[in-house]
Amino acid sequence: MNDANADRRPRRVWLPATAAVLALVVSGSIALVRHGDAPPKRDYHPTVVRLAVNSREVTAQLDRCWRTARELSTMAKYPDRSEWRPVLAVKGGELWTVTAIRTNGRPLFCETVIGGTTLSSPDADPVYAPGTRTAAMLTTNAGTVAGVVDPSWPDMRVRVVGRYQDDIEGRAVQQDGLFVYPSYLSAVDDRVTVGQDGDPRIPLPPAPQPYGVVNPSYSSSDRSSTAGRHLGDCIAKSGEPDSDGWSPAATVQANDERLILAVNPAGVGACLQQAQGSRFMPYVSRAVSAAKPELLSLTATVGGRQVVAGILPQGAADMRLTLADGTTLDADVDRDTFAALLPLGVTDTHGMTAKLAGNSRQILYVGPLT
């Protein structure tokens, strides 16, 4: 994203809305992921980088956060930029960063994503988890859980439990009494528990109301096609600040239900539309393409059939899947993603293989799909 261009364009101030997240398990830092009552399993995760707080990259993030703070001056009064001391900065993927800051001793957190910036409240006092000195100061739709940590906790763990009982658990990044945990599950409307070592069981009270701006410098995406209209409606209901940045990709549908993968330069999301409503899940993966076909970890069904979906190398045009019993399926391929529906009653993807072809029918890949 080009912040120089962003400054020359009007930006929309927003108060982040709560957003429902359905049964898609997304990538995060080193974590245990649980699907309903199934035993926990270790999930594929992208690289989460801890940045040097005196680096140019962190300085640029602070400058961007300060520009946001100035735009919010009629809603919240933030300390002057000269008083901001970065304590911790964590980066996931190419365009997601959370910076933990102290201003005159008080904590401040800033999350930046491709389409917007979110700041924690400058005036709110911590609401501590029972029996602890740990409190959330910022939780977001993009999955950030950040706040102050009990000084007696050298190894803090966080669990985010979705309303459909999918959860992700991992170790927070800590420094100078502050913590950041990138869950990649919406942490706004879901249950968050914390603890030191072992099993995090202590309920974490909700973070105070954050503030943010949406940056429209990333061009508006397809909303004219059927999939684009469905995706736009889905995102609009979710409170996702990156709404204009997502383009529809591979899609599957059955019995008036559909799953639409969505892409932007930061990663892959998904919209699931079922009888009970539409729900958008940002950043199922922080990768936009892969060296070979890769499955996304999800437990969604469409029309009663299990979805298999993932990311592809650039230039992929056609994909055929073969199940362990020899059954073949043609996947929908679009924008370096794929999606397909397994036959009714089939949920096991072990032994599945893929054949991938490019625009000129050249074979790009033949082998297992994992």
mmCIF file of C-alpha atoms in Angstrom:
data_model
loop_
_atom_site.group_PDB
_atom_site.id
_atom_site.type_symbol
_atom_site.label_atom_id
_atom_site.label_comp_id
_atom_site.label_asym_id
_atom_site.label_seq_id
_atom_site.Cartn_x
_atom_site.Cartn_y
_atom_site.Cartn_z
ATOM 1 C CA MET A 1 0.000 0.000 0.000
ATOM 2 C CA ASN A 2 1.238 3.454 -0.836
ATOM 3 C CA ASP A 3 0.713 5.695 2.181
ATOM 4 C CA ALA A 4 1.844 8.773 0.263
ATOM 5 C CA ASN A 5 -1.084 8.341 -2.117
ATOM 6 C CA ALA A 6 -3.359 7.475 0.790
ATOM 7 C CA ASP A 7 -2.704 10.845 2.418
ATOM 8 C CA ARG A 8 -3.967 12.666 -0.669
ATOM 9 C CA ARG A 9 -7.277 10.823 -0.697
ATOM 10 C CA PRO A 10 -10.227 11.154 1.679
ATOM 11 C CA ARG A 11 -10.431 8.384 4.219
ATOM 12 C CA ARG A 12 -13.397 7.059 6.115
ATOM 13 C CA VAL A 13 -13.319 6.978 9.908
ATOM 14 C CA TRP A 14 -14.923 3.932 11.458
ATOM 15 C CA LEU A 15 -15.706 2.231 14.703
ATOM 16 C CA PRO A 16 -14.995 -1.477 14.215
ATOM 17 C CA ALA A 17 -18.161 -3.543 14.312
ATOM 18 C CA THR A 18 -18.464 -7.011 15.767
ATOM 19 C CA ALA A 19 -18.256 -9.765 13.175
ATOM 20 C CA ALA A 20 -19.326 -13.391 13.211
ATOM 21 C CA VAL A 21 -16.801 -15.964 12.070
ATOM 22 C CA LEU A 22 -17.942 -19.398 10.947
ATOM 23 C CA ALA A 23 -16.158 -22.736 10.960
ATOM 24 C CA LEU A 24 -13.018 -21.850 9.072
ATOM 25 C CA VAL A 25 -9.802 -22.444 10.958
ATOM 26 C CA VAL A 26 -7.158 -19.992 9.896
ATOM 27 C CA SER A 27 -3.409 -19.836 10.062
ATOM 28 C CA GLY A 28 -1.688 -18.148 12.981
ATOM 29 C CA SER A 29 1.479 -18.232 14.973
ATOM 30 C CA ILE A 30 2.599 -21.624 16.330
ATOM 31 C CA ALA A 31 -0.764 -22.870 17.509
ATOM 32 C CA LEU A 32 -3.059 -25.746 18.305
ATOM 33 C CA VAL A 33 -6.246 -25.756 16.253
ATOM 34 C CA ARG A 34 -9.357 -27.653 17.282
ATOM 35 C CA HIS A 35 -12.356 -28.443 15.041
ATOM 36 C CA GLY A 36 -15.436 -28.814 17.253
ATOM 37 C CA ASP A 37 -15.000 -31.861 19.485
ATOM 38 C CA ALA A 38 -12.124 -33.307 17.464
ATOM 39 C CA PRO A 39 -8.763 -33.613 19.229
ATOM 40 C CA PRO A 40 -6.460 -30.620 18.753
ATOM 41 C CA LYS A 41 -3.937 -30.746 15.950
ATOM 42 C CA ARG A 42 -0.934 -28.634 14.994
ATOM 43 C CA ASP A 43 -1.802 -26.477 12.030
ATOM 44 C CA TYR A 44 0.269 -25.073 9.181
ATOM 45 C CA HIS A 45 1.233 -21.526 10.076
ATOM 46 C CA PRO A 46 2.833 -18.621 8.220
ATOM 47 C CA THR A 47 5.964 -16.918 9.432
ATOM 48 C CA VAL A 48 5.314 -14.401 12.183
ATOM 49 C CA VAL A 49 8.248 -12.024 12.420
ATOM 50 C CA ARG A 50 9.240 -9.954 15.422
ATOM 51 C CA LEU A 51 10.573 -6.631 14.140
ATOM 52 C CA ALA A 52 13.353 -4.552 15.675
ATOM 53 C CA VAL A 53 11.638 -1.575 17.301
ATOM 54 C CA ASN A 54 14.343 0.814 16.078
ATOM 55 C CA SER A 55 13.999 -0.343 12.459
ATOM 56 C CA ARG A 56 12.814 1.843 9.595
ATOM 57 C CA GLU A 57 9.861 -0.477 9.092
ATOM 58 C CA VAL A 58 8.587 0.076 12.625
ATOM 59 C CA THR A 59 9.163 3.826 12.331
ATOM 60 C CA ALA A 60 7.053 3.809 9.154
ATOM 61 C CA GLN A 61 4.316 1.891 10.979
ATOM 62 C CA LEU A 62 4.357 4.405 13.829
ATOM 63 C CA ASP A 63 4.086 7.272 11.355
ATOM 64 C CA ARG A 64 1.104 5.603 9.707
ATOM 65 C CA CYS A 65 -0.525 5.027 13.103
ATOM 66 C CA TRP A 66 0.081 8.669 14.033
ATOM 67 C CA ARG A 67 -1.598 9.858 10.827
ATOM 68 C CA THR A 68 -4.589 7.768 11.837
ATOM 69 C CA ALA A 69 -4.547 9.231 15.346
ATOM 70 C CA ARG A 70 -4.671 12.742 13.893
ATOM 71 C CA GLU A 71 -7.662 11.822 11.721
ATOM 72 C CA LEU A 72 -9.409 10.544 14.834
ATOM 73 C CA SER A 73 -8.827 13.763 16.777
ATOM 74 C CA THR A 74 -12.545 14.583 16.951
ATOM 75 C CA MET A 75 -13.293 11.147 18.430
ATOM 76 C CA ALA A 76 -10.290 10.400 20.634
ATOM 77 C CA LYS A 77 -7.285 12.380 21.846
ATOM 78 C CA TYR A 78 -4.001 10.519 21.405
ATOM 79 C CA PRO A 79 -0.670 11.649 22.907
ATOM 80 C CA ASP A 80 1.699 13.460 20.580
ATOM 81 C CA ARG A 81 3.843 11.317 18.288
ATOM 82 C CA SER A 82 6.980 12.494 20.119
ATOM 83 C CA GLU A 83 5.770 10.624 23.202
ATOM 84 C CA TRP A 84 5.348 7.263 21.463
ATOM 85 C CA ARG A 85 7.944 4.655 22.471
ATOM 86 C CA PRO A 86 7.681 1.358 20.543
ATOM 87 C CA VAL A 87 8.046 -1.691 22.775
ATOM 88 C CA LEU A 88 7.138 -4.563 20.475
ATOM 89 C CA ALA A 89 6.263 -5.014 16.791
ATOM 90 C CA VAL A 90 4.993 -8.217 15.183
ATOM 91 C CA LYS A 91 4.472 -8.793 11.458
ATOM 92 C CA GLY A 92 2.444 -11.572 9.844
ATOM 93 C CA GLY A 93 2.431 -11.900 6.067
ATOM 94 C CA GLU A 94 3.257 -8.905 3.943
ATOM 95 C CA LEU A 95 0.670 -6.374 5.032
ATOM 96 C CA TRP A 96 -0.315 -7.016 8.660
ATOM 97 C CA THR A 97 1.598 -5.488 11.548
ATOM 98 C CA VAL A 98 0.806 -4.852 15.203
ATOM 99 C CA THR A 99 2.909 -2.404 17.190
ATOM 100 C CA ALA A 100 2.807 -2.148 20.989
ATOM 101 C CA ILE A 101 3.651 1.333 22.235
ATOM 102 C CA ARG A 102 4.039 3.132 25.544
ATOM 103 C CA THR A 103 3.049 6.790 25.811
ATOM 104 C CA ASN A 104 3.879 8.405 29.157
ATOM 105 C CA GLY A 105 3.781 4.932 30.669
ATOM 106 C CA ARG A 106 0.360 4.023 29.259
ATOM 107 C CA PRO A 107 -0.045 1.209 26.704
ATOM 108 C CA LEU A 108 -1.187 1.886 23.150
ATOM 109 C CA PHE A 109 -1.589 -0.643 20.340
ATOM 110 C CA CYS A 110 -1.842 -0.129 16.586
ATOM 111 C CA GLU A 111 -2.788 -2.703 13.941
ATOM 112 C CA THR A 112 -2.216 -1.982 10.245
ATOM 113 C CA VAL A 113 -3.669 -4.062 7.414
ATOM 114 C CA ILE A 114 -3.909 -3.402 3.691
ATOM 115 C CA GLY A 115 -7.121 -1.403 3.908
ATOM 116 C CA GLY A 116 -7.047 0.265 7.285
ATOM 117 C CA THR A 117 -5.474 1.108 10.613
ATOM 118 C CA THR A 118 -6.898 0.367 14.057
ATOM 119 C CA LEU A 119 -5.788 1.980 17.318
ATOM 120 C CA SER A 120 -6.641 0.988 20.862
ATOM 121 C CA SER A 121 -8.450 3.531 23.003
ATOM 122 C CA PRO A 122 -6.023 6.123 24.412
ATOM 123 C CA ASP A 123 -7.984 6.685 27.632
ATOM 124 C CA ALA A 124 -9.337 3.287 28.644
ATOM 125 C CA ASP A 125 -8.088 1.575 31.778
ATOM 126 C CA PRO A 126 -7.307 -2.155 31.709
ATOM 127 C CA VAL A 127 -10.051 -4.576 32.742
ATOM 128 C CA TYR A 128 -8.061 -7.466 34.157
ATOM 129 C CA ALA A 129 -8.809 -11.156 33.798
ATOM 130 C CA PRO A 130 -9.983 -12.569 37.153
ATOM 131 C CA GLY A 131 -7.150 -13.008 39.627
ATOM 132 C CA THR A 132 -4.524 -11.614 37.237
ATOM 133 C CA ARG A 133 -2.924 -8.410 35.977
ATOM 134 C CA THR A 134 -3.562 -9.408 32.343
ATOM 135 C CA ALA A 135 -5.984 -7.380 30.215
ATOM 136 C CA ALA A 136 -6.907 -6.983 26.550
ATOM 137 C CA MET A 137 -6.479 -3.469 25.181
ATOM 138 C CA LEU A 138 -7.074 -4.253 21.474
ATOM 139 C CA THR A 139 -8.963 -7.052 19.730
ATOM 140 C CA THR A 140 -9.826 -6.913 16.024
ATOM 141 C CA ASN A 141 -11.613 -8.661 13.179
ATOM 142 C CA ALA A 142 -8.200 -9.490 11.699
ATOM 143 C CA GLY A 143 -7.416 -11.601 14.763
ATOM 144 C CA THR A 144 -5.237 -9.363 16.898
ATOM 145 C CA VAL A 145 -5.342 -9.905 20.655
ATOM 146 C CA ALA A 146 -3.062 -7.429 22.423
ATOM 147 C CA GLY A 147 -2.783 -5.904 25.853
ATOM 148 C CA VAL A 148 -0.966 -5.874 29.164
ATOM 149 C CA VAL A 149 0.366 -9.083 30.704
ATOM 150 C CA ASP A 150 0.700 -10.089 34.340
ATOM 151 C CA PRO A 151 4.353 -9.515 35.334
ATOM 152 C CA SER A 152 4.454 -12.989 36.897
ATOM 153 C CA TRP A 153 3.682 -14.625 33.518
ATOM 154 C CA PRO A 154 6.892 -15.274 31.576
ATOM 155 C CA ASP A 155 5.077 -17.593 29.154
ATOM 156 C CA MET A 156 1.571 -16.399 28.310
ATOM 157 C CA ARG A 157 -0.798 -18.491 26.226
ATOM 158 C CA VAL A 158 -3.952 -17.332 24.447
ATOM 159 C CA ARG A 159 -6.928 -19.246 23.082
ATOM 160 C CA VAL A 160 -9.569 -17.741 20.790
ATOM 161 C CA VAL A 161 -12.754 -19.812 20.539
ATOM 162 C CA GLY A 162 -15.138 -19.140 17.658
ATOM 163 C CA ARG A 163 -18.874 -19.228 18.151
ATOM 164 C CA TYR A 164 -18.942 -22.486 16.187
ATOM 165 C CA GLN A 165 -16.460 -24.069 18.619
ATOM 166 C CA ASP A 166 -13.398 -23.897 16.405
ATOM 167 C CA ASP A 167 -10.450 -22.503 18.247
ATOM 168 C CA ILE A 168 -6.830 -21.551 17.901
ATOM 169 C CA GLU A 169 -4.304 -21.511 20.708
ATOM 170 C CA GLY A 170 -0.715 -20.369 20.952
ATOM 171 C CA ARG A 171 1.971 -18.454 22.784
ATOM 172 C CA ALA A 172 1.794 -14.664 22.913
ATOM 173 C CA VAL A 173 4.755 -12.466 22.043
ATOM 174 C CA GLN A 174 5.711 -10.444 25.137
ATOM 175 C CA GLN A 175 7.927 -7.479 25.964
ATOM 176 C CA ASP A 176 8.035 -4.938 28.791
ATOM 177 C CA GLY A 177 4.672 -5.953 30.234
ATOM 178 C CA LEU A 178 2.839 -5.879 26.893
ATOM 179 C CA PHE A 179 1.735 -8.766 24.675
ATOM 180 C CA VAL A 180 0.563 -9.390 21.119
ATOM 181 C CA TYR A 181 -1.068 -12.578 19.850
ATOM 182 C CA PRO A 182 -2.018 -12.919 16.140
ATOM 183 C CA SER A 183 -4.862 -15.454 16.139
ATOM 184 C CA TYR A 184 -6.114 -14.787 12.572
ATOM 185 C CA LEU A 185 -9.572 -15.652 13.905
ATOM 186 C CA SER A 186 -11.820 -12.671 14.525
ATOM 187 C CA ALA A 187 -11.218 -11.834 18.167
ATOM 188 C CA VAL A 188 -13.973 -9.222 18.384
ATOM 189 C CA ASP A 189 -17.065 -11.340 18.897
ATOM 190 C CA ASP A 190 -15.536 -14.579 20.145
ATOM 191 C CA ARG A 191 -14.377 -15.965 23.476
ATOM 192 C CA VAL A 192 -10.764 -15.354 24.480
ATOM 193 C CA THR A 193 -9.073 -17.126 27.383
ATOM 194 C CA VAL A 194 -5.546 -16.753 28.714
ATOM 195 C CA GLY A 195 -3.120 -18.376 31.117
ATOM 196 C CA GLN A 196 0.513 -18.973 31.888
ATOM 197 C CA ASP A 197 1.957 -22.236 30.628
ATOM 198 C CA GLY A 198 -0.367 -25.218 30.117
ATOM 199 C CA ASP A 199 -4.023 -24.750 29.279
ATOM 200 C CA PRO A 200 -5.292 -21.128 29.061
ATOM 201 C CA ARG A 201 -8.593 -21.213 30.948
ATOM 202 C CA ILE A 202 -8.963 -17.728 32.442
ATOM 203 C CA PRO A 203 -11.594 -15.646 30.589
ATOM 204 C CA LEU A 204 -10.182 -12.411 29.172
ATOM 205 C CA PRO A 205 -12.651 -9.497 29.430
ATOM 206 C CA PRO A 206 -13.388 -7.677 26.154
ATOM 207 C CA ALA A 207 -11.019 -4.936 25.073
ATOM 208 C CA PRO A 208 -12.215 -1.318 25.163
ATOM 209 C CA GLN A 209 -13.734 0.139 21.999
ATOM 210 C CA PRO A 210 -10.987 0.692 19.388
ATOM 211 C CA TYR A 211 -10.903 3.346 16.690
ATOM 212 C CA GLY A 212 -9.748 3.224 13.094
ATOM 213 C CA VAL A 213 -9.804 4.492 9.527
ATOM 214 C CA VAL A 214 -10.369 2.762 6.227
ATOM 215 C CA ASN A 215 -7.896 3.638 3.482
ATOM 216 C CA PRO A 216 -9.442 3.421 -0.017
ATOM 217 C CA SER A 217 -6.126 3.741 -1.883
ATOM 218 C CA TYR A 218 -6.382 0.065 -2.782
ATOM 219 C CA SER A 219 -8.694 0.004 -5.807
ATOM 220 C CA SER A 220 -12.231 -1.268 -5.466
ATOM 221 C CA SER A 221 -12.636 -4.866 -6.545
ATOM 222 C CA ASP A 222 -15.133 -6.736 -8.720
ATOM 223 C CA ARG A 223 -18.677 -6.300 -7.458
ATOM 224 C CA SER A 224 -20.433 -6.593 -10.836
ATOM 225 C CA SER A 225 -20.311 -10.380 -11.257
ATOM 226 C CA THR A 226 -22.644 -12.672 -9.324
ATOM 227 C CA ALA A 227 -19.802 -13.870 -7.105
ATOM 228 C CA GLY A 228 -18.610 -10.281 -6.662
ATOM 229 C CA ARG A 229 -22.048 -9.104 -5.535
ATOM 230 C CA HIS A 230 -22.400 -11.984 -3.091
ATOM 231 C CA LEU A 231 -18.924 -11.332 -1.736
ATOM 232 C CA GLY A 232 -19.571 -7.606 -1.374
ATOM 233 C CA ASP A 233 -22.783 -8.236 0.575
ATOM 234 C CA CYS A 234 -21.016 -10.796 2.748
ATOM 235 C CA ILE A 235 -18.129 -8.465 3.609
ATOM 236 C CA ALA A 236 -20.430 -5.497 4.221
ATOM 237 C CA LYS A 237 -22.207 -7.426 6.981
ATOM 238 C CA SER A 238 -18.963 -8.519 8.633
ATOM 239 C CA GLY A 239 -17.498 -5.187 9.694
ATOM 240 C CA GLU A 240 -14.273 -6.057 7.857
ATOM 241 C CA PRO A 241 -12.304 -2.813 7.274
ATOM 242 C CA ASP A 242 -10.695 -4.140 4.075
ATOM 243 C CA SER A 243 -14.024 -4.458 2.256
ATOM 244 C CA ASP A 244 -12.975 -2.838 -1.023
ATOM 245 C CA GLY A 245 -9.718 -4.756 -1.243
ATOM 246 C CA TRP A 246 -11.135 -8.272 -1.625
ATOM 247 C CA SER A 247 -11.802 -9.849 -5.043
ATOM 248 C CA PRO A 248 -13.866 -13.023 -5.577
ATOM 249 C CA ALA A 249 -11.892 -16.130 -6.477
ATOM 250 C CA ALA A 250 -12.738 -19.861 -6.649
ATOM 251 C CA THR A 251 -16.361 -20.612 -5.784
ATOM 252 C CA VAL A 252 -18.471 -23.707 -5.055
ATOM 253 C CA GLN A 253 -22.225 -23.870 -4.581
ATOM 254 C CA ALA A 254 -24.965 -26.427 -3.982
ATOM 255 C CA ASN A 255 -28.561 -26.281 -2.737
ATOM 256 C CA ASP A 256 -28.580 -22.468 -2.598
ATOM 257 C CA GLU A 257 -25.440 -22.409 -0.440
ATOM 258 C CA ARG A 258 -22.010 -21.269 -1.572
ATOM 259 C CA LEU A 259 -18.454 -20.666 -0.494
ATOM 260 C CA ILE A 260 -16.534 -17.883 -2.240
ATOM 261 C CA LEU A 261 -12.815 -17.596 -1.710
ATOM 262 C CA ALA A 262 -11.574 -14.004 -1.690
ATOM 263 C CA VAL A 263 -8.108 -12.623 -2.357
ATOM 264 C CA ASN A 264 -6.219 -9.404 -1.774
ATOM 265 C CA PRO A 265 -2.473 -8.728 -1.837
ATOM 266 C CA ALA A 266 -2.170 -9.771 1.820
ATOM 267 C CA GLY A 267 -3.767 -13.212 1.601
ATOM 268 C CA VAL A 268 -6.883 -15.309 1.137
ATOM 269 C CA GLY A 269 -10.241 -15.037 2.890
ATOM 270 C CA ALA A 270 -13.599 -16.728 2.403
ATOM 271 C CA CYS A 271 -17.312 -16.014 2.459
ATOM 272 C CA LEU A 272 -19.694 -18.785 3.480
ATOM 273 C CA GLN A 273 -23.358 -18.287 2.571
ATOM 274 C CA GLN A 274 -25.864 -20.665 4.119
ATOM 275 C CA ALA A 275 -29.527 -20.572 5.048
ATOM 276 C CA GLN A 276 -28.759 -18.934 8.399
ATOM 277 C CA GLY A 277 -26.881 -16.077 6.751
ATOM 278 C CA SER A 278 -23.592 -14.932 5.234
ATOM 279 C CA ARG A 279 -20.300 -14.735 7.086
ATOM 280 C CA PHE A 280 -16.907 -13.465 5.976
ATOM 281 C CA MET A 281 -13.647 -14.889 7.324
ATOM 282 C CA PRO A 282 -10.585 -12.718 6.560
ATOM 283 C CA TYR A 283 -7.126 -14.207 6.158
ATOM 284 C CA VAL A 284 -7.765 -17.931 6.053
ATOM 285 C CA SER A 285 -4.194 -17.835 4.747
ATOM 286 C CA ARG A 286 -1.602 -15.074 4.731
ATOM 287 C CA ALA A 287 -0.155 -16.564 1.531
ATOM 288 C CA VAL A 288 -1.529 -15.379 -1.819
ATOM 289 C CA SER A 289 -0.010 -18.122 -3.976
ATOM 290 C CA ALA A 290 2.060 -21.257 -3.479
ATOM 291 C CA ALA A 291 4.876 -23.141 -5.188
ATOM 292 C CA LYS A 292 2.550 -26.156 -5.427
ATOM 293 C CA PRO A 293 -1.136 -26.713 -4.610
ATOM 294 C CA GLU A 294 -1.786 -26.334 -0.881
ATOM 295 C CA LEU A 295 -4.953 -27.123 1.046
ATOM 296 C CA LEU A 296 -6.450 -24.559 3.391
ATOM 297 C CA SER A 297 -7.529 -25.803 6.821
ATOM 298 C CA LEU A 298 -11.292 -25.449 6.860
ATOM 299 C CA THR A 299 -14.311 -27.383 8.049
ATOM 300 C CA ALA A 300 -17.020 -25.732 5.957
ATOM 301 C CA THR A 301 -19.817 -27.616 4.216
ATOM 302 C CA VAL A 302 -21.921 -26.390 1.292
ATOM 303 C CA GLY A 303 -25.186 -28.141 0.544
ATOM 304 C CA GLY A 304 -24.210 -30.834 3.037
ATOM 305 C CA ARG A 305 -20.941 -31.599 1.227
ATOM 306 C CA GLN A 306 -17.445 -31.056 2.555
ATOM 307 C CA VAL A 307 -15.463 -28.249 0.901
ATOM 308 C CA VAL A 308 -11.830 -28.681 -0.126
ATOM 309 C CA ALA A 309 -10.086 -25.466 -1.087
ATOM 310 C CA GLY A 310 -6.633 -24.016 -1.310
ATOM 311 C CA ILE A 311 -4.058 -21.865 -3.042
ATOM 312 C CA LEU A 312 -2.224 -22.543 -6.301
ATOM 313 C CA PRO A 313 0.910 -21.499 -8.180
ATOM 314 C CA GLN A 314 0.457 -18.482 -10.424
ATOM 315 C CA GLY A 315 -0.855 -19.263 -13.901
ATOM 316 C CA ALA A 316 -2.990 -22.261 -12.953
ATOM 317 C CA ALA A 317 -6.065 -22.714 -15.151
ATOM 318 C CA ASP A 318 -7.462 -26.221 -14.574
ATOM 319 C CA MET A 319 -7.300 -28.700 -11.712
ATOM 320 C CA ARG A 320 -8.492 -32.277 -11.363
ATOM 321 C CA LEU A 321 -8.596 -33.984 -7.973
ATOM 322 C CA THR A 322 -8.482 -37.744 -7.507
ATOM 323 C CA LEU A 323 -9.651 -39.285 -4.227
ATOM 324 C CA ALA A 324 -8.093 -42.362 -2.671
ATOM 325 C CA ASP A 325 -10.887 -44.562 -4.111
ATOM 326 C CA GLY A 326 -10.281 -43.263 -7.660
ATOM 327 C CA THR A 327 -13.167 -40.775 -7.756
ATOM 328 C CA THR A 328 -12.240 -37.669 -9.774
ATOM 329 C CA LEU A 329 -13.427 -34.095 -9.252
ATOM 330 C CA ASP A 330 -12.867 -30.965 -11.317
ATOM 331 C CA ALA A 331 -12.124 -28.009 -9.044
ATOM 332 C CA ASP A 332 -13.106 -24.432 -9.744
ATOM 333 C CA VAL A 333 -9.923 -22.409 -10.334
ATOM 334 C CA ASP A 334 -9.726 -18.625 -10.165
ATOM 335 C CA ARG A 335 -7.104 -16.074 -9.086
ATOM 336 C CA ASP A 336 -4.619 -18.736 -7.967
ATOM 337 C CA THR A 337 -7.138 -20.466 -5.706
ATOM 338 C CA PHE A 338 -9.231 -23.610 -6.053
ATOM 339 C CA ALA A 339 -12.363 -25.047 -4.477
ATOM 340 C CA ALA A 340 -14.336 -28.268 -4.900
ATOM 341 C CA LEU A 341 -17.079 -30.232 -3.150
ATOM 342 C CA LEU A 342 -16.474 -33.808 -2.052
ATOM 343 C CA PRO A 343 -19.199 -36.382 -2.755
ATOM 344 C CA LEU A 344 -21.965 -36.630 -0.161
ATOM 345 C CA GLY A 345 -20.791 -38.485 2.924
ATOM 346 C CA VAL A 346 -17.092 -38.163 2.081
ATOM 347 C CA THR A 347 -14.931 -36.116 4.461
ATOM 348 C CA ASP A 348 -11.540 -37.845 4.317
ATOM 349 C CA THR A 349 -8.967 -36.156 2.073
ATOM 350 C CA HIS A 350 -6.099 -38.513 2.895
ATOM 351 C CA GLY A 351 -4.564 -39.916 -0.271
ATOM 352 C CA MET A 352 -6.020 -37.191 -2.481
ATOM 353 C CA THR A 353 -3.896 -36.232 -5.492
ATOM 354 C CA ALA A 354 -4.044 -33.307 -7.890
ATOM 355 C CA LYS A 355 -3.251 -32.648 -11.541
ATOM 356 C CA LEU A 356 -2.777 -28.993 -12.367
ATOM 357 C CA ALA A 357 -2.582 -27.441 -15.838
ATOM 358 C CA GLY A 358 -1.738 -23.939 -17.048
ATOM 359 C CA ASN A 359 -3.388 -21.698 -19.622
ATOM 360 C CA SER A 360 -1.661 -23.500 -22.502
ATOM 361 C CA ARG A 361 -2.643 -26.901 -21.095
ATOM 362 C CA GLN A 362 0.920 -27.446 -19.902
ATOM 363 C CA ILE A 363 1.148 -29.630 -16.800
ATOM 364 C CA LEU A 364 2.204 -27.596 -13.769
ATOM 365 C CA TYR A 365 1.896 -30.248 -11.084
ATOM 366 C CA VAL A 366 0.967 -33.897 -10.555
ATOM 367 C CA GLY A 367 1.153 -35.316 -7.057
ATOM 368 C CA PRO A 368 -0.311 -35.427 -3.546
ATOM 369 C CA LEU A 369 -2.488 -32.624 -2.228
ATOM 370 C CA THR A 370 -1.612 -31.675 1.329
#
